[in-house]
XYZ file of C-alpha atoms in Angstrom:
596
model
C 109.831 58.050 93.143
C 112.444 58.972 95.742
C 108.449 59.203 98.186
C 108.131 55.300 97.728
C 109.057 53.010 99.990
C 107.956 48.974 98.624
C 108.083 46.460 101.579
C 106.860 42.868 103.230
C 106.163 41.971 106.127
C 108.087 38.575 106.850
C 107.445 35.885 110.333
C 107.059 32.829 111.744
C 103.374 31.526 111.189
C 100.998 33.536 113.885
C 103.314 36.292 114.708
C 100.797 38.804 114.406
C 101.916 39.689 110.532
C 97.935 40.406 109.437
C 97.105 42.089 112.632
C 100.631 44.546 112.436
C 98.793 45.534 108.806
C 95.646 45.662 110.332
C 96.862 48.802 112.187
C 99.286 50.019 109.936
C 96.001 50.923 107.837
C 94.099 52.223 110.273
C 96.407 54.218 111.409
C 97.604 55.801 107.756
C 93.658 55.993 106.987
C 93.702 53.399 103.481
C 90.875 51.942 105.268
C 88.435 53.378 107.172
C 84.824 52.381 108.641
C 83.687 49.559 107.356
C 85.497 48.256 106.278
C 87.714 48.086 109.052
C 87.586 44.480 109.849
C 90.192 41.484 111.713
C 92.805 40.276 108.610
C 91.607 43.356 106.510
C 94.133 41.630 103.391
C 92.663 38.022 103.761
C 90.265 38.233 100.849
C 89.680 34.269 101.210
C 87.229 33.068 103.249
C 89.003 29.790 103.771
C 92.125 32.534 105.355
C 90.089 33.506 108.129
C 88.539 30.404 109.231
C 91.921 29.159 109.947
C 93.417 32.089 110.798
C 96.382 31.739 108.617
C 97.607 33.332 105.214
C 97.376 31.442 102.389
C 98.674 34.052 99.545
C 100.056 37.374 99.650
C 98.536 40.572 99.356
C 99.883 43.684 98.441
C 97.704 47.599 98.944
C 98.971 50.701 98.718
C 99.253 53.488 101.113
C 99.571 57.074 101.617
C 101.587 58.617 105.001
C 102.554 62.356 105.902
C 106.145 62.348 107.026
C 108.111 63.721 109.569
C 109.444 66.448 106.966
C 105.708 66.650 106.330
C 106.391 65.453 102.554
C 103.319 62.593 101.688
C 105.466 59.167 101.344
C 103.205 56.099 99.017
C 104.174 53.192 100.661
C 103.297 49.230 99.231
C 103.440 46.976 101.427
C 102.798 42.942 100.920
C 102.086 40.952 104.153
C 102.767 37.453 103.721
C 102.402 34.111 104.784
C 103.941 32.094 107.311
C 102.882 28.504 106.551
C 106.175 26.266 105.440
C 104.518 25.031 103.064
C 104.060 28.450 101.086
C 107.698 29.825 101.216
C 106.944 30.401 97.173
C 105.086 32.616 98.167
C 107.496 34.948 100.573
C 109.850 34.642 97.953
C 107.508 36.333 94.917
C 107.035 39.699 97.600
C 110.779 39.995 98.247
C 111.429 40.195 94.635
C 109.101 43.017 94.877
C 110.103 44.922 97.624
C 113.743 47.025 98.710
C 112.752 46.374 102.762
C 111.092 44.298 104.788
C 109.609 44.224 108.958
C 110.678 41.063 110.616
C 108.247 40.679 113.409
C 108.304 38.344 115.835
C 106.758 37.605 118.438
C 107.636 38.637 121.689
C 106.319 35.357 124.531
C 107.827 32.775 121.733
C 110.680 34.405 119.978
C 113.013 33.813 117.209
C 111.732 30.416 115.180
C 112.809 28.350 112.279
C 111.040 29.882 109.590
C 111.378 34.275 110.598
C 115.508 32.632 110.326
C 114.234 31.229 106.925
C 112.883 34.422 105.799
C 115.303 36.508 107.014
C 118.308 34.981 104.620
C 115.863 34.876 102.095
C 115.630 38.516 102.491
C 119.199 38.727 103.254
C 119.518 37.234 99.755
C 117.832 40.137 98.040
C 119.515 42.934 99.900
C 116.537 43.880 101.312
C 116.816 46.100 104.654
C 115.075 45.045 107.509
C 113.817 47.007 110.506
C 113.167 43.939 113.263
C 109.683 44.302 115.580
C 108.747 42.727 118.769
C 105.713 42.654 118.373
C 102.800 41.322 120.993
C 104.589 43.326 124.115
C 100.475 43.853 125.640
C 100.532 39.798 125.872
C 101.516 38.971 129.810
C 103.547 36.421 129.435
C 106.019 38.758 126.273
C 109.542 38.436 127.338
C 110.395 41.557 125.024
C 113.529 41.581 126.887
C 114.950 38.142 126.288
C 113.963 37.871 122.537
C 115.638 41.780 121.624
C 118.683 39.607 123.095
C 118.058 37.221 120.044
C 117.885 39.448 117.505
C 121.018 40.786 118.525
C 122.268 37.934 118.175
C 120.713 37.096 114.803
C 121.075 40.091 112.911
C 124.618 41.499 115.066
C 122.280 45.002 114.522
C 122.384 48.207 118.086
C 118.998 48.121 120.550
C 118.553 50.944 120.268
C 117.158 49.669 116.847
C 114.892 47.459 117.217
C 111.153 48.460 117.883
C 108.819 47.593 119.607
C 104.818 47.131 118.795
C 101.800 45.963 119.487
C 99.058 45.590 116.167
C 96.218 44.627 118.709
C 96.514 48.345 120.482
C 97.906 49.851 118.193
C 100.972 50.682 120.355
C 104.256 51.686 118.236
C 102.758 51.500 114.996
C 103.426 55.414 114.351
C 107.638 54.677 115.156
C 107.493 51.519 112.546
C 106.049 53.894 110.094
C 108.053 56.708 110.278
C 111.190 53.748 110.133
C 110.088 52.554 106.763
C 110.378 55.957 105.911
C 113.670 56.841 107.069
C 115.481 53.481 106.563
C 113.796 51.589 103.693
C 115.435 52.652 100.413
C 113.699 54.569 97.547
C 113.162 52.185 94.295
C 116.270 52.154 92.173
C 114.999 53.284 88.751
C 115.405 54.352 85.256
C 111.278 56.305 84.038
C 113.745 57.403 80.904
C 114.545 53.668 80.335
C 112.847 50.713 78.418
C 109.546 49.508 79.689
C 110.093 46.657 82.088
C 107.904 45.285 84.722
C 107.924 42.028 86.958
C 104.895 40.279 87.124
C 104.533 38.693 91.005
C 100.887 37.668 91.037
C 98.049 37.173 88.837
C 95.031 36.387 89.801
C 91.612 35.435 87.474
C 88.542 37.062 86.877
C 85.327 36.006 84.909
C 84.300 39.227 83.661
C 88.019 40.943 82.774
C 89.701 37.216 82.091
C 93.349 37.483 83.742
C 95.196 41.026 85.923
C 98.185 40.160 86.597
C 99.692 42.486 88.931
C 103.507 43.522 88.125
C 106.647 46.567 89.941
C 108.266 48.933 88.094
C 111.399 48.251 87.953
C 112.310 50.669 84.220
C 110.218 52.750 82.519
C 106.685 53.999 83.062
C 103.420 51.950 81.705
C 100.694 53.778 80.999
C 97.061 52.670 79.343
C 96.630 51.953 76.131
C 99.624 51.495 75.764
C 100.686 48.323 73.630
C 102.720 46.316 75.419
C 104.041 42.386 75.211
C 105.161 39.591 77.802
C 108.856 38.175 76.796
C 108.471 34.898 77.642
C 104.808 33.905 75.952
C 105.056 36.741 73.611
C 102.416 37.787 73.175
C 101.239 41.046 72.865
C 98.572 43.322 73.961
C 97.077 46.448 74.209
C 97.107 47.698 77.962
C 92.850 47.820 77.963
C 93.399 49.319 82.563
C 96.804 50.240 84.334
C 96.081 51.352 87.805
C 97.471 50.242 91.718
C 96.565 48.392 94.407
C 93.981 50.077 97.400
C 91.633 47.687 98.795
C 90.586 47.450 95.448
C 91.802 47.635 92.427
C 92.251 51.462 91.726
C 92.207 52.891 87.573
C 95.812 55.091 87.134
C 95.928 56.638 83.397
C 100.066 55.821 84.219
C 102.080 53.652 87.148
C 105.318 55.452 87.053
C 108.487 53.285 87.832
C 109.547 51.824 91.246
C 105.320 51.409 91.519
C 103.503 48.003 92.289
C 100.423 48.493 90.263
C 98.201 46.034 87.503
C 96.754 45.518 84.424
C 94.451 44.180 82.916
C 94.980 43.656 78.908
C 91.729 41.003 77.969
C 93.823 37.660 78.392
C 91.384 34.541 78.497
C 94.493 32.019 78.781
C 95.792 31.274 81.405
C 99.156 30.172 79.929
C 100.191 33.075 78.688
C 100.986 34.996 82.253
C 103.789 34.133 83.853
C 104.616 34.988 87.299
C 108.355 36.262 87.377
C 107.801 37.426 83.903
C 108.652 40.765 82.271
C 106.395 43.402 80.498
C 107.827 45.377 78.007
C 106.574 48.070 75.375
C 106.789 46.327 71.669
C 108.090 49.666 70.189
C 111.071 50.114 72.453
C 111.381 47.149 74.205
C 114.269 46.250 76.795
C 116.112 44.300 75.736
C 116.173 41.390 78.503
C 113.925 39.479 80.905
C 114.252 40.937 84.443
C 116.520 38.226 86.043
C 116.761 36.241 89.523
C 112.991 34.902 89.659
C 113.549 31.316 90.688
C 111.029 28.144 89.420
C 109.158 26.777 92.337
C 110.375 22.765 93.040
C 107.245 20.967 94.591
C 107.735 18.382 97.057
C 104.785 16.216 97.853
C 102.543 14.692 94.866
C 99.644 13.422 95.138
C 97.004 11.461 91.953
C 93.745 14.853 92.360
C 90.742 12.818 90.017
C 87.004 14.005 89.387
C 84.306 11.505 90.862
C 82.421 11.861 88.093
C 84.632 11.203 84.907
C 82.698 13.719 82.768
C 83.742 16.936 84.440
C 87.178 15.854 83.582
C 87.493 19.213 81.304
C 86.161 20.842 84.396
C 88.763 19.520 86.735
C 91.557 21.231 83.851
C 90.488 24.709 83.548
C 89.663 24.996 87.126
C 93.007 23.704 87.795
C 94.157 26.058 85.128
C 92.845 28.922 86.832
C 93.635 28.686 90.343
C 97.470 28.069 89.536
C 96.841 31.673 87.590
C 96.355 32.623 91.504
C 98.764 29.668 93.141
C 101.898 29.426 90.977
C 103.336 26.322 93.533
C 101.009 24.475 92.229
C 102.484 22.368 88.928
C 99.481 19.702 87.138
C 99.869 17.007 84.458
C 97.881 14.746 83.517
C 97.707 10.696 84.203
C 95.456 7.899 84.035
C 94.972 5.236 87.154
C 92.978 1.887 85.814
C 90.706 2.436 88.917
C 89.693 6.260 89.159
C 89.853 6.558 84.889
C 91.209 9.898 83.956
C 92.795 12.930 86.048
C 95.920 14.586 86.926
C 99.291 14.191 88.629
C 99.604 17.826 91.289
C 102.522 19.175 92.822
C 101.963 21.010 96.132
C 105.190 22.311 98.486
C 103.591 20.354 101.359
C 100.834 18.804 102.980
C 98.271 21.911 104.132
C 99.384 23.122 100.496
C 97.918 19.742 99.184
C 94.973 20.443 101.662
C 93.885 23.786 100.252
C 94.233 23.341 97.121
C 91.263 20.956 97.519
C 89.411 22.764 99.554
C 89.625 25.689 97.167
C 88.836 23.461 94.195
C 85.658 22.524 96.156
C 84.478 25.999 97.162
C 85.573 27.520 94.013
C 84.801 25.815 91.879
C 82.940 23.478 92.952
C 84.579 20.283 92.511
C 84.138 17.539 93.765
C 87.753 15.070 93.502
C 89.625 12.349 94.649
C 93.014 12.336 95.741
C 95.506 9.892 96.118
C 97.815 9.137 98.467
C 100.707 11.813 98.646
C 104.038 10.878 97.348
C 107.619 12.264 96.848
C 109.491 11.327 93.317
C 112.229 8.777 93.525
C 115.163 8.413 90.974
C 115.530 4.992 89.240
C 118.642 3.515 88.234
C 118.126 0.499 85.925
C 121.292 -2.859 85.125
C 121.857 -1.155 82.335
C 122.689 2.233 84.017
C 119.441 4.516 83.078
C 118.289 6.762 84.760
C 113.916 7.820 85.468
C 112.589 9.774 87.711
C 109.198 7.921 89.683
C 106.350 10.049 90.660
C 104.019 7.374 91.358
C 104.892 3.871 92.063
C 102.390 2.545 89.146
C 105.307 4.363 87.310
C 107.615 1.904 89.112
C 109.312 -0.858 86.070
C 109.288 -4.175 86.965
C 111.700 -5.643 89.724
C 113.907 -7.260 88.078
C 115.262 -4.393 86.537
C 115.673 -2.123 88.727
C 119.458 -1.989 90.013
C 118.594 0.577 92.772
C 116.483 3.388 93.770
C 117.361 7.025 95.268
C 115.186 8.952 97.421
C 114.998 12.440 97.880
C 116.049 13.988 101.664
C 116.083 17.338 103.380
C 117.785 18.962 105.362
C 115.567 20.254 108.759
C 116.208 22.933 111.142
C 114.321 22.388 114.624
C 113.919 25.433 116.771
C 112.527 23.955 120.229
C 113.184 24.365 124.293
C 115.169 22.358 125.523
C 113.090 20.128 127.715
C 111.331 18.891 124.383
C 114.798 17.363 122.749
C 114.349 13.864 123.836
C 110.987 12.755 122.598
C 111.673 15.359 119.251
C 114.788 13.427 118.343
C 113.247 9.944 119.365
C 110.335 11.295 116.695
C 113.527 11.840 113.456
C 115.508 8.892 114.126
C 111.865 7.176 113.741
C 111.554 8.694 110.470
C 115.095 7.308 109.032
C 116.508 10.915 110.421
C 120.461 11.411 110.591
C 121.203 13.732 113.053
C 123.987 16.865 111.520
C 124.267 19.215 114.153
C 122.765 20.922 117.415
C 123.564 24.766 118.641
C 122.153 25.535 121.134
C 120.680 29.552 119.769
C 120.021 30.962 123.448
C 118.620 30.395 126.855
C 117.403 27.440 126.801
C 116.583 27.191 123.051
C 118.187 24.995 121.059
C 118.537 24.467 116.794
C 118.755 20.688 115.890
C 119.818 19.783 112.136
C 118.495 16.535 110.268
C 119.025 14.685 107.472
C 115.386 13.174 107.040
C 114.069 11.463 103.681
C 111.349 13.855 102.554
C 109.526 10.449 101.340
C 108.856 9.800 105.665
C 107.771 13.256 107.235
C 105.452 14.853 104.337
C 102.310 12.681 106.098
C 102.624 13.442 109.267
C 105.578 14.354 110.824
C 104.523 18.479 111.367
C 101.453 17.336 113.575
C 103.156 15.209 115.880
C 106.018 17.792 115.871
C 103.952 20.619 117.595
C 102.026 17.911 119.527
C 104.777 16.235 120.857
C 106.334 19.393 121.717
C 103.314 21.333 123.197
C 103.450 23.314 120.311
C 106.865 25.154 120.442
C 108.582 23.745 118.243
C 108.759 25.360 114.864
C 110.162 23.058 111.370
C 111.530 24.327 107.999
C 113.360 21.848 105.473
C 114.904 22.781 102.276
C 115.466 19.730 99.532
C 119.587 18.720 100.537
C 120.294 15.979 98.093
C 119.264 12.166 96.762
C 120.712 9.234 98.886
C 120.204 4.732 97.846
C 117.313 3.493 100.133
C 115.807 0.219 100.142
C 112.502 1.085 98.615
C 109.823 -1.426 98.322
C 106.920 -0.559 95.768
C 103.548 -2.066 98.694
C 100.072 -3.459 96.893
C 96.794 -3.348 98.220
C 94.256 -6.369 96.206
C 90.566 -6.270 96.370
C 89.389 -9.861 95.621
C 92.966 -10.595 93.647
C 92.899 -7.030 91.679
C 95.175 -4.434 92.881
C 94.046 -1.088 93.285
C 96.440 1.509 91.665
C 95.673 4.813 93.839
C 96.330 3.156 96.784
C 99.847 1.158 96.099
C 102.624 3.048 97.715
C 106.467 3.525 97.802
C 108.259 2.469 101.229
C 111.198 1.705 103.685
C 111.608 -2.350 103.689
C 111.691 -2.248 107.569
C 108.357 -0.122 107.631
C 106.657 -2.008 105.123
C 105.524 -5.349 107.391
C 103.416 -2.854 109.660
C 102.323 -0.774 107.278
C 100.504 -2.858 105.090
C 98.986 -4.176 108.090
C 97.936 -1.404 110.140
C 96.173 -0.182 105.749
C 94.812 -3.480 105.666
C 93.117 -3.485 109.333
C 92.152 0.588 108.115
C 90.350 -0.706 104.771
C 88.277 -3.909 106.408
C 86.692 -1.219 108.726
C 85.899 1.881 106.125
C 84.602 -1.297 102.873
C 81.218 -1.500 103.466
C 79.748 -5.170 103.216
C 79.158 -7.275 100.219
C 76.977 -10.255 99.261
C 80.607 -11.968 98.734
C 83.603 -11.749 101.094
C 85.507 -9.150 100.032
C 90.075 -10.046 100.328
C 91.902 -7.589 101.234
C 95.446 -8.421 100.578
C 98.855 -5.864 100.921
C 101.394 -7.328 98.838
C 105.194 -6.639 97.707
C 105.617 -8.069 94.258
C 103.598 -11.009 94.725
C 104.303 -11.925 98.122
C 101.331 -11.902 100.363
C 102.536 -10.072 103.899
C 98.769 -9.256 105.126
C 94.884 -10.243 105.271
C 92.003 -8.811 106.230
C 88.346 -10.207 104.814
C 84.942 -8.199 104.467
C 82.247 -11.093 105.665
C 79.505 -11.430 103.624
C 76.202 -10.053 104.266
C 74.222 -13.446 104.097
C 70.045 -13.949 104.142
C 68.835 -16.776 106.314
C 67.647 -18.531 103.724
C 66.986 -21.595 105.713
C 64.188 -19.854 107.812
C 61.778 -21.396 105.982
C 62.271 -24.670 106.921
C 60.961 -26.355 109.825
C 61.571 -29.635 111.212
C 62.497 -32.196 107.931
C 65.319 -33.858 106.828
C 68.664 -32.041 106.765
C 69.103 -33.053 103.448
C 66.807 -30.031 102.769
C 69.035 -27.274 103.925
C 72.024 -28.684 102.379
C 70.373 -28.287 99.296
C 69.294 -24.154 99.938
C 72.362 -23.551 101.458
C 74.329 -25.304 98.564
C 72.250 -23.105 96.058
C 72.858 -19.536 98.229
C 76.396 -20.871 97.956
C 76.236 -20.910 94.115
C 74.576 -17.468 94.066
C 77.845 -15.888 95.627
C 80.320 -17.798 93.688
C 78.249 -16.713 90.317
C 78.091 -12.694 92.153
C 82.070 -12.202 92.990
C 83.240 -13.485 89.448
C 81.022 -10.614 88.342
C 81.019 -8.215 91.120
C 83.240 -4.920 91.953
C 83.805 -3.365 95.267
C 83.301 0.201 95.359
C 86.392 1.910 97.937
C 84.745 5.315 99.068
C 86.522 8.164 99.097
C 87.400 7.784 103.121
C 89.049 5.151 102.101
C 91.604 6.906 100.292
C 91.882 9.488 102.693
C 92.349 7.331 105.843
C 95.261 5.701 104.726
C 97.127 9.362 104.782
C 95.686 9.531 108.978
C 97.146 5.283 110.004
C 98.521 6.712 113.305
């Protein structure tokens, strides 16, 4: 056990974690020859296309240290985007050390600080690394100043490396062996394994990834999962190389996997503890927190018959992505579907894309919103996740909406436009601090409902990509919110209704009507698109009818002949309007997200 090191790589998005992981795998000869490609650990097509890490990936390496002893290094590469911070927290729970990677050209950014605090809370040994020192725009000395200020470490402890050229990689490996403590556990104690991830395999059932805290798990052991209380036989245990590598036993401190023929996804929960049936551990491993979804949206199958397939697909996806939560709901316009909770808009987009690619599910997603607290006149409190669940306006005393504490790190040149953006989103300035030189950190309290749709994109564009953003849920505050309904020919479309602030409601309703007018195809009759708050109509657009020229055959003669034909057509249109329905294309639901 003294020769095992468990560590993860944490950094802001795009600071070169996956590239550095590639070099570590190459220099320890874990991956050789044709397997060696860029982003080795990112095994999803989506990750390669977008150049981002979505899932944490664990892999075992062997390295001979300066003392000629053989060391086992378990590396977990983590995502950098704020939407996947939950993946990072789970990886940190399975490690004793962390490489804090900072880009030599960009310096410390918001997610760097956020991930660092998470690692410090878990008492991990931090090894600071300045990456990308081969770039022409690199400023290693200035970035070193920032790290010294943030960590309070000595300059000589900061390593300089380049994931691209491989410079400094052996120094990093030696630092991991020297500085990261070995796992502290008792091999003779009752078995305790922490599950930190799981995947679904159509042939072998559910595969759980775990870290052994105490005891030893062997092939053929009779084990049980404490949270679900179910017992299984360990058909196969092993360690995680580039592929799964079976072993007869996995010992204390190691990271491995277990296959036990589990078929139903509810029986495996991330954060659960595995123990032996004969000699069980007294308690489960503590300190694993449930994830809190930030953004809610309805996900509906395009074909109503696919409802059960969608449920099965979401359950399998939830195994691989524990931060996704869902529950059934129904809508008048869209039929039966699920109300899903996501950590952010990128997370929602990725889930939608994965449903399409991995399970061939065509789905419609409604406008994303957040959860509100509604207090009625009797003082009773209820949580509302979508505008359809709102009680009658006459019964509501007041509504409270969630506020987040946001931290934005930027160059001083962009501070004006960023403040304008935050104030436009009803933000309240908390404080601002100069970090170093021309870098400043601004703290704002912002309503979560205002930032879920397009805040991050706007922030990146006005700061030319320099500003970095991180947030956490702060509290609930009373707000003047109204429910905005969209009516088509007088019928409300519940999937398009939103909760919005009084001040924004009129302009938002008008923009929605104009957008829908472009997207809804013309019918044989006029379609009235209206935005309404309660019974008050605040905006209206009309999609004109497609008409056939019925008077074309009249040449000359009395005008009453033409009038007779037009009256007959008018009657037909009227009858059609009574029985006709308006199809709302999927593009219309998506367009609401991109109103600006």
